[in-house]
XYZ file of C-alpha atoms in Angstrom:
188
model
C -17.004 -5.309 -9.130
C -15.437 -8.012 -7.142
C -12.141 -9.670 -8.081
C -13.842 -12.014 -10.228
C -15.931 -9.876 -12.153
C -12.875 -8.044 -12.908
C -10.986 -10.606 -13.898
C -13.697 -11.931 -16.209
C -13.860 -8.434 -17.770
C -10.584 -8.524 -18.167
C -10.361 -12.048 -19.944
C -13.549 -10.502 -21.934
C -11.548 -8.266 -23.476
C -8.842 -10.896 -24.617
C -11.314 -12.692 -25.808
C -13.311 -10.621 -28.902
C -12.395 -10.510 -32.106
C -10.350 -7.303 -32.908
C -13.208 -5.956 -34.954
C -15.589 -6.415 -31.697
C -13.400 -4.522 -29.498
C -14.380 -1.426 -27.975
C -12.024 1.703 -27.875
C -9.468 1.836 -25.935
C -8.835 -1.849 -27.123
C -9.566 -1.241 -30.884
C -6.346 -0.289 -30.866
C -3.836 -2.932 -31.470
C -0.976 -1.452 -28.992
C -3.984 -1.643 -26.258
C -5.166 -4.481 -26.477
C -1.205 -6.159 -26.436
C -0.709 -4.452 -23.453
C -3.920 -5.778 -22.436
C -2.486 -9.508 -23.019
C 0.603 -9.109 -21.693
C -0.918 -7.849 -17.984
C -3.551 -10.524 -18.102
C 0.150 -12.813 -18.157
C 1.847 -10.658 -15.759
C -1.063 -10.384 -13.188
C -1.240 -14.302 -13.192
C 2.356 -15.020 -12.741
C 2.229 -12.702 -9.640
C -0.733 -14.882 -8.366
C 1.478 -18.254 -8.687
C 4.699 -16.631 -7.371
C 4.293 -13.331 -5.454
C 5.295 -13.785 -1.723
C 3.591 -11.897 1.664
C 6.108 -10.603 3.853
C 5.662 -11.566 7.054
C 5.747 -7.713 8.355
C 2.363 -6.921 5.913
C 0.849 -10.373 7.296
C 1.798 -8.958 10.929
C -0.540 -5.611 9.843
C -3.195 -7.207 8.277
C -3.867 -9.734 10.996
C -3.965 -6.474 13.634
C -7.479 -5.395 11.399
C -10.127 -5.732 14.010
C -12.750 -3.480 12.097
C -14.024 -3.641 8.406
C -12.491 -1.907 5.750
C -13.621 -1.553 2.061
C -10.461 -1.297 -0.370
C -11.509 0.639 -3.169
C -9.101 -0.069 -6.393
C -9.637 2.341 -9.580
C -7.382 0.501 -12.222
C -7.758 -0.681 -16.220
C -6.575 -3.825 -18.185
C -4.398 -1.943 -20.102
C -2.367 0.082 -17.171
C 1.181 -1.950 -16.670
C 1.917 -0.685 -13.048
C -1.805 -2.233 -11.972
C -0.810 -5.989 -13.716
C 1.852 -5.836 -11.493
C 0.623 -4.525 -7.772
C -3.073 -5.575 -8.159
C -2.359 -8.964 -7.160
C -0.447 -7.745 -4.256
C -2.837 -6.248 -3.026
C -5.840 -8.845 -3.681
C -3.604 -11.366 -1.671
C -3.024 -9.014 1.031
C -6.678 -8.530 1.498
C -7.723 -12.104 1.341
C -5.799 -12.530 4.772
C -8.196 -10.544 6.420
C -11.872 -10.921 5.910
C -12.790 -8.013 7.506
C -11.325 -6.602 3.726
C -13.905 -6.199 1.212
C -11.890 -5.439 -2.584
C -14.274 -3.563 -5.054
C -12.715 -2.234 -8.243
C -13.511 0.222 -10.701
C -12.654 1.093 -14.204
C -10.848 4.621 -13.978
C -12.877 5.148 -17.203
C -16.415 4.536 -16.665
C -18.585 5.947 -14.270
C -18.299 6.719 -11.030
C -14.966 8.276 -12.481
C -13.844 8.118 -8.847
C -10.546 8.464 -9.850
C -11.004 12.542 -10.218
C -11.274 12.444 -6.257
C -7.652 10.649 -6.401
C -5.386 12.649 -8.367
C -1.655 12.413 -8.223
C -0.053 14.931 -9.341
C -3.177 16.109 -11.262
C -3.083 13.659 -12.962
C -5.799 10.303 -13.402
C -2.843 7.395 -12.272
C -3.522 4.262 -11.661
C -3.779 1.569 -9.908
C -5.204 3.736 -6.951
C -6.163 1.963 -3.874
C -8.703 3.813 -1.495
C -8.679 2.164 2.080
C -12.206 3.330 3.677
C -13.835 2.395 6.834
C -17.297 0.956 7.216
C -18.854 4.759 7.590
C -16.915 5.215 4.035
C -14.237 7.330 5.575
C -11.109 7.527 3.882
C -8.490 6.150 6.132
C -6.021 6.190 3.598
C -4.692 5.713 -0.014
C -1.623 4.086 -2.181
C -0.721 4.724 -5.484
C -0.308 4.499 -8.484
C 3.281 2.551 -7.938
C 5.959 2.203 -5.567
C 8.424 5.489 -4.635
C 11.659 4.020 -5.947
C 9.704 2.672 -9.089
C 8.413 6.107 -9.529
C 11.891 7.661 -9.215
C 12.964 5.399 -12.108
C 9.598 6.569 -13.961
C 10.586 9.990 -13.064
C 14.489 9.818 -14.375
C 13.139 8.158 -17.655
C 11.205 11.438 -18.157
C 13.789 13.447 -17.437
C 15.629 11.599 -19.857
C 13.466 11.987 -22.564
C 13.785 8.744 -23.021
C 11.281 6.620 -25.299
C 8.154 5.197 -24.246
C 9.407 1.503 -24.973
C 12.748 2.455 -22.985
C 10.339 3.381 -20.519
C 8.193 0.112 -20.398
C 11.167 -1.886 -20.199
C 13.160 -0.181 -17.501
C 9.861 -0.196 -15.478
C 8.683 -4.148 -16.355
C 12.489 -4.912 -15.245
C 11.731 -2.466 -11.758
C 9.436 -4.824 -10.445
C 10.250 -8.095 -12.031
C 13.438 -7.686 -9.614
C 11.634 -6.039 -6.841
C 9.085 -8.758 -7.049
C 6.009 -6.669 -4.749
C 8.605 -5.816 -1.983
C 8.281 -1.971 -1.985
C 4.855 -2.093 -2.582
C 4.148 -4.134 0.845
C 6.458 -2.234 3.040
C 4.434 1.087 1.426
C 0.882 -0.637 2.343
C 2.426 -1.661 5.865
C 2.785 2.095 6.532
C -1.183 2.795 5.095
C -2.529 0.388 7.475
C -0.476 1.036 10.052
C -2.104 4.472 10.411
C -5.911 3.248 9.764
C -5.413 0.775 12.842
């Protein structure tokens, strides 16, 4: 699905009754994550900021590429870089943005493991022959290295949430374009 479908999907979701929802959203904790990335993902629309360095790589695409992003409503890190990387692609419209559900057929996301496990978001940069020429996710290094103390930690999940909802309210999509800068870099 394009953008849009997924967006409407998303707003789909917000918009049953809780006795119409299917599972994962049946559950209450879901479906308030659910709400709170549909506000998250919007506010990143209306005040997220290109650096000029990932405008400099975008604008040197001179053949098509298909991003490929395997996300889910309900996944925190993917409220906060999908619209990163939407805005990114719209510079270039040699970019075509599909994205999947990580849990509903094709189940790409088994191809895209991290650490064996099914992360997300996960963005799959392909050329036009639909040859991987690189991948991102499912967050940015030094947000993962937070994630990764947490853990260590033991801390709680709501700890957790918190600590990582603060990470990129005050990083505000930098790491995450000065990672993609490097992925395109190397698919030029």
């Amino acid at each position: 699905m394009n953008y849009q479908e997924y967006s409407a999907y998303f707003k789909g979701i917000l918009e049953k009754d809780a006795a119409e929802q299917q599972p994962p959203y049946d559950n209450p904790d879901y479906l308030d994550y659910t709400n709170l990335n549909w506000s998250r993902m919007n506010r990143w629309f209306k005040t997220g900021k290109l650096s000029e360095e990932i405008l400099e790589v975008v604008s040197k695409i001179d053949r098509p590429q298909s991003w490929i992003v395997i996300t889910e409503p309900w996944c925190g890190d993917a409220a906060h870089n999908i619209p990163f990387i939407e805005m990114i692609a719209r510079k270039n419209p040699l970019i075509s943005v599909t994205y999947e559900l990580r849990d509903t057929a094709p189940f790409r996301i088994e191809q895209y493991l991290t650490n064996g496990t099914r992360s997300i978001p996960k963005l799959i940069v392909r050329d036009q022959e639909g040859n991987n020429l690189g991948t991102w996710g499912p967050r940015p290094a030094n947000c993962q290295l937070v994630f990764t103390q947490l853990q260590k930690e033991k801390a709680p999940f709501e700890k957790i949430k918190v600590e990582i909802q603060n990470w990129y309210n005050a990083n505000k999509g930098e790491d995450l374009q000065k990672e993609l800068v490097g992925v395109l870099s190397g698919t030029l």
